[in-house]
């Protein structure tokens, strides 16, 4: 895989959160790159102090959560089967902070946890952007709102905020996927804001991107609740497959070529909801902690079938 090109951040004074002020966001060149490639890498989007603070907060949460009443829910990417997590602990996590275990954190024959709890969690989610002050202050900020507006959002709404841990030795592989599959609006509108809290390398499972695939890969399936909230499943998309106004193209080759996206801590990666992207298993001795949240267009239809349902106060306005 070829290394991914990075985009220089726009010049702006340092702030306590992002390294850019709210009135400066993406340059025309960055916008062109995002629209053409389907993703954009912005180094130093978060200050070193903010990145360190978020990482410290993450470790504190991992150390302090209780196993006593935990259902020991594992998060599956569906790599080895067609099943994803779908228990009540998961389905009711949209307005809570909950902890989901890595599949390989458990002994295959006994089912016993074989890693300390802080080294066993796959992800923390999905309401960090409202319930945790540190992550709220890194999410609901003018810089991110300005980016959303430049990307065409009229009513940007934040949902599904997560810390993905990619633990040493057991961090699972995530197969190629599109974010709009999991957060479907009609028409599709999701954009991922992915922030490295640690250096992400080929060794510890950095992202890889199928450059330009957002323009040639329709969203054909969506991740929904089963009837009666009895679990989750994938169903065919009956609405639009591409965002409104997106210039699409025909696929000219059978297999997509993926570009490696190694980044330093503090980097922000914007990911189009139709873009195919993936990450490999972390077999190294170093973790790859990241924070991510997603933005959807609040004026587009987001129906009751989606696995993640809005809280009573609706999704957060960016």
Tab-separated table of C-alpha atoms in Angstrom, residues 83-284:
chain	number	residue	atom	x	y	z
A	83	UNK	CA	-23.376	-11.187	13.375
A	84	UNK	CA	-22.754	-7.849	15.015
A	85	UNK	CA	-23.378	-6.952	18.611
A	86	UNK	CA	-27.070	-6.383	19.273
A	87	UNK	CA	-27.916	-6.868	22.944
A	88	UNK	CA	-29.784	-4.345	25.073
A	89	UNK	CA	-26.547	-2.965	26.538
A	90	UNK	CA	-25.499	-1.993	23.013
A	91	UNK	CA	-28.882	-0.885	21.650
A	92	UNK	CA	-29.496	1.492	24.560
A	93	UNK	CA	-26.011	3.033	24.525
A	94	UNK	CA	-26.813	5.945	22.211
A	95	UNK	CA	-27.191	8.374	25.126
A	96	UNK	CA	-24.784	6.692	27.546
A	97	UNK	CA	-21.097	5.918	28.032
A	98	UNK	CA	-20.584	2.158	27.901
A	99	UNK	CA	-17.677	-0.232	27.509
A	100	UNK	CA	-17.489	-2.968	24.878
A	101	UNK	CA	-14.942	-5.776	25.044
A	102	UNK	CA	-12.564	-6.993	22.376
A	103	UNK	CA	-13.509	-10.487	21.193
A	104	UNK	CA	-9.980	-11.826	21.658
A	105	UNK	CA	-9.816	-10.535	25.241
A	106	UNK	CA	-11.520	-13.756	26.328
A	107	UNK	CA	-10.063	-17.258	26.466
A	108	UNK	CA	-11.524	-19.223	23.530
A	109	UNK	CA	-12.292	-22.370	25.537
A	110	UNK	CA	-13.144	-21.097	29.027
A	111	UNK	CA	-14.628	-17.713	28.162
A	112	UNK	CA	-12.634	-16.150	30.983
A	113	UNK	CA	-11.206	-12.689	30.558
A	114	UNK	CA	-7.508	-13.160	29.804
A	115	UNK	CA	-6.480	-9.501	29.795
A	116	UNK	CA	-6.722	-6.798	32.480
A	117	UNK	CA	-9.915	-4.829	31.926
A	118	UNK	CA	-8.073	-1.689	30.762
A	119	UNK	CA	-6.347	-3.800	28.081
A	120	UNK	CA	-9.512	-5.692	27.104
A	121	UNK	CA	-11.883	-2.972	25.877
A	122	UNK	CA	-12.506	-2.558	22.144
A	123	UNK	CA	-14.408	0.717	22.387
A	124	UNK	CA	-16.196	3.166	24.662
A	125	UNK	CA	-19.402	4.767	23.379
A	126	UNK	CA	-21.647	6.296	22.275
A	127	UNK	CA	-22.476	9.633	23.993
A	128	UNK	CA	-19.081	10.926	25.003
A	129	UNK	CA	-19.694	14.195	23.174
A	130	UNK	CA	-22.407	15.121	25.688
A	131	UNK	CA	-21.675	13.241	28.909
A	132	UNK	CA	-17.892	13.624	29.205
A	133	UNK	CA	-16.777	17.278	29.535
A	134	UNK	CA	-13.318	16.701	28.046
A	135	UNK	CA	-14.675	15.034	24.921
A	136	UNK	CA	-17.564	17.475	24.665
A	137	UNK	CA	-15.056	20.330	24.600
A	138	UNK	CA	-13.201	18.609	21.744
A	139	UNK	CA	-16.362	17.953	19.728
A	140	UNK	CA	-18.981	20.682	19.964
A	141	UNK	CA	-16.618	23.493	19.002
A	142	UNK	CA	-16.641	26.216	16.322
A	143	UNK	CA	-13.768	24.639	14.364
A	144	UNK	CA	-15.692	21.403	13.790
A	145	UNK	CA	-18.897	23.312	13.057
A	146	UNK	CA	-17.074	25.414	10.450
A	147	UNK	CA	-15.754	22.278	8.756
A	148	UNK	CA	-19.258	20.795	8.669
A	149	UNK	CA	-20.643	23.952	7.075
A	150	UNK	CA	-17.894	23.943	4.456
A	151	UNK	CA	-18.708	20.329	3.642
A	152	UNK	CA	-22.258	21.392	2.850
A	153	UNK	CA	-24.148	20.656	6.071
A	154	UNK	CA	-27.058	22.991	6.779
A	155	UNK	CA	-28.076	21.436	10.107
A	156	UNK	CA	-25.085	19.334	11.258
A	157	UNK	CA	-25.947	16.876	14.029
A	158	UNK	CA	-23.454	14.846	16.074
A	159	UNK	CA	-23.990	11.199	17.010
A	160	UNK	CA	-22.119	7.966	17.776
A	161	UNK	CA	-19.043	9.339	19.527
A	162	UNK	CA	-16.569	6.608	20.459
A	163	UNK	CA	-13.106	5.894	21.732
A	164	UNK	CA	-11.713	2.965	19.753
A	165	UNK	CA	-8.844	1.382	21.641
A	166	UNK	CA	-7.230	-1.049	19.158
A	167	UNK	CA	-5.523	-2.822	22.038
A	168	UNK	CA	-1.990	-4.268	21.800
A	169	UNK	CA	-1.845	-7.854	20.509
A	170	UNK	CA	-5.640	-8.333	20.325
A	171	UNK	CA	-7.015	-5.239	18.554
A	172	UNK	CA	-9.332	-6.690	15.941
A	173	UNK	CA	-9.279	-6.179	12.179
A	174	UNK	CA	-12.065	-4.016	10.764
A	175	UNK	CA	-13.018	-5.089	7.218
A	176	UNK	CA	-13.821	-2.593	4.445
A	177	UNK	CA	-16.980	-0.671	5.288
A	178	UNK	CA	-18.879	2.582	4.735
A	179	UNK	CA	-19.967	4.685	7.708
A	180	UNK	CA	-23.314	5.520	6.095
A	181	UNK	CA	-24.204	1.820	6.352
A	182	UNK	CA	-24.362	2.225	10.115
A	183	UNK	CA	-25.800	5.762	10.288
A	184	UNK	CA	-28.085	5.863	7.273
A	185	UNK	CA	-29.978	8.984	6.306
A	186	UNK	CA	-32.036	9.370	3.150
A	187	UNK	CA	-30.163	10.550	1.194
A	188	UNK	CA	-26.851	9.489	2.820
A	189	UNK	CA	-25.014	12.301	4.619
A	190	UNK	CA	-22.661	10.876	7.268
A	191	UNK	CA	-19.124	12.183	7.680
A	192	UNK	CA	-16.719	10.763	10.246
A	193	UNK	CA	-14.429	12.994	12.311
A	194	UNK	CA	-11.606	10.619	13.353
A	195	UNK	CA	-8.951	11.932	15.766
A	196	UNK	CA	-5.738	10.079	16.639
A	197	UNK	CA	-4.968	10.159	20.364
A	198	UNK	CA	-1.809	8.128	19.720
A	199	UNK	CA	0.353	7.633	16.653
A	200	UNK	CA	-1.399	5.285	14.212
A	201	UNK	CA	0.996	3.147	12.173
A	202	UNK	CA	0.897	0.134	9.897
A	203	UNK	CA	2.127	-1.942	12.847
A	204	UNK	CA	-0.661	-1.010	15.279
A	205	UNK	CA	-3.546	-0.962	12.822
A	206	UNK	CA	-3.876	2.446	11.185
A	207	UNK	CA	-6.665	3.156	8.731
A	208	UNK	CA	-6.474	2.445	5.002
A	209	UNK	CA	-8.651	4.169	2.409
A	210	UNK	CA	-9.965	3.246	-1.029
A	211	UNK	CA	-9.336	6.667	-2.514
A	212	UNK	CA	-12.288	8.003	-4.496
A	213	UNK	CA	-14.501	5.005	-3.699
A	214	UNK	CA	-17.193	7.300	-2.269
A	215	UNK	CA	-18.036	8.328	-5.850
A	216	UNK	CA	-18.318	4.786	-7.246
A	217	UNK	CA	-19.593	2.708	-4.303
A	218	UNK	CA	-23.284	3.050	-3.463
A	219	UNK	CA	-24.510	2.386	0.065
A	220	UNK	CA	-26.448	-0.829	-0.606
A	221	UNK	CA	-27.090	-2.086	2.928
A	222	UNK	CA	-27.809	-0.557	6.297
A	223	UNK	CA	-27.379	-1.720	9.897
A	224	UNK	CA	-30.764	-1.765	11.651
A	225	UNK	CA	-32.626	-3.040	14.679
A	226	UNK	CA	-34.510	-6.282	14.284
A	227	UNK	CA	-38.241	-6.299	14.857
A	228	UNK	CA	-38.967	-5.778	18.559
A	229	UNK	CA	-35.403	-4.602	19.229
A	230	UNK	CA	-34.375	-8.258	19.433
A	231	UNK	CA	-30.943	-7.650	17.899
A	232	UNK	CA	-29.404	-6.126	14.801
A	233	UNK	CA	-29.115	-7.077	11.148
A	234	UNK	CA	-28.176	-5.741	7.734
A	235	UNK	CA	-30.966	-4.993	5.265
A	236	UNK	CA	-31.037	-3.600	1.732
A	237	UNK	CA	-31.235	0.150	1.303
A	238	UNK	CA	-34.566	1.190	-0.200
A	239	UNK	CA	-33.766	4.904	-0.395
A	240	UNK	CA	-30.921	6.845	-2.003
A	241	UNK	CA	-27.496	5.197	-2.329
A	242	UNK	CA	-25.424	8.363	-2.744
A	243	UNK	CA	-25.541	11.816	-1.139
A	244	UNK	CA	-27.587	14.409	-2.948
A	245	UNK	CA	-25.586	16.252	-5.597
A	246	UNK	CA	-22.543	13.945	-5.459
A	247	UNK	CA	-20.872	13.474	-8.838
A	248	UNK	CA	-20.570	9.702	-9.223
A	249	UNK	CA	-18.542	7.510	-11.548
A	250	UNK	CA	-18.536	3.906	-12.740
A	251	UNK	CA	-16.171	1.395	-11.141
A	252	UNK	CA	-13.467	0.403	-13.627
A	253	UNK	CA	-11.753	-2.360	-11.651
A	254	UNK	CA	-12.991	-5.284	-9.600
A	255	UNK	CA	-10.822	-4.775	-6.508
A	256	UNK	CA	-10.238	-1.472	-4.762
A	257	UNK	CA	-6.674	-0.392	-4.014
A	258	UNK	CA	-6.181	0.825	-0.444
A	259	UNK	CA	-3.899	3.663	0.640
A	260	UNK	CA	-2.287	3.458	4.059
A	261	UNK	CA	-3.064	6.369	6.392
A	262	UNK	CA	-0.323	6.511	9.010
A	263	UNK	CA	-0.812	9.607	11.197
A	264	UNK	CA	0.585	11.257	14.317
A	265	UNK	CA	-1.355	11.902	17.519
A	266	UNK	CA	-3.490	15.034	17.228
A	267	UNK	CA	-4.358	14.402	13.575
A	268	UNK	CA	-7.944	14.788	12.390
A	269	UNK	CA	-9.154	12.596	9.527
A	270	UNK	CA	-12.418	13.444	7.772
A	271	UNK	CA	-14.107	10.395	6.215
A	272	UNK	CA	-16.948	10.566	3.687
A	273	UNK	CA	-19.848	8.257	4.606
A	274	UNK	CA	-19.676	6.389	1.287
A	275	UNK	CA	-15.899	5.881	1.385
A	276	UNK	CA	-14.606	2.330	1.772
A	277	UNK	CA	-12.014	2.161	4.546
A	278	UNK	CA	-10.579	-0.505	6.833
A	279	UNK	CA	-7.920	-1.280	9.435
A	280	UNK	CA	-5.822	-4.341	10.145
A	281	UNK	CA	-5.403	-6.294	13.375
A	282	UNK	CA	-3.028	-4.819	15.944
A	283	UNK	CA	-0.433	-7.494	16.644
A	284	UNK	CA	2.110	-5.015	17.980
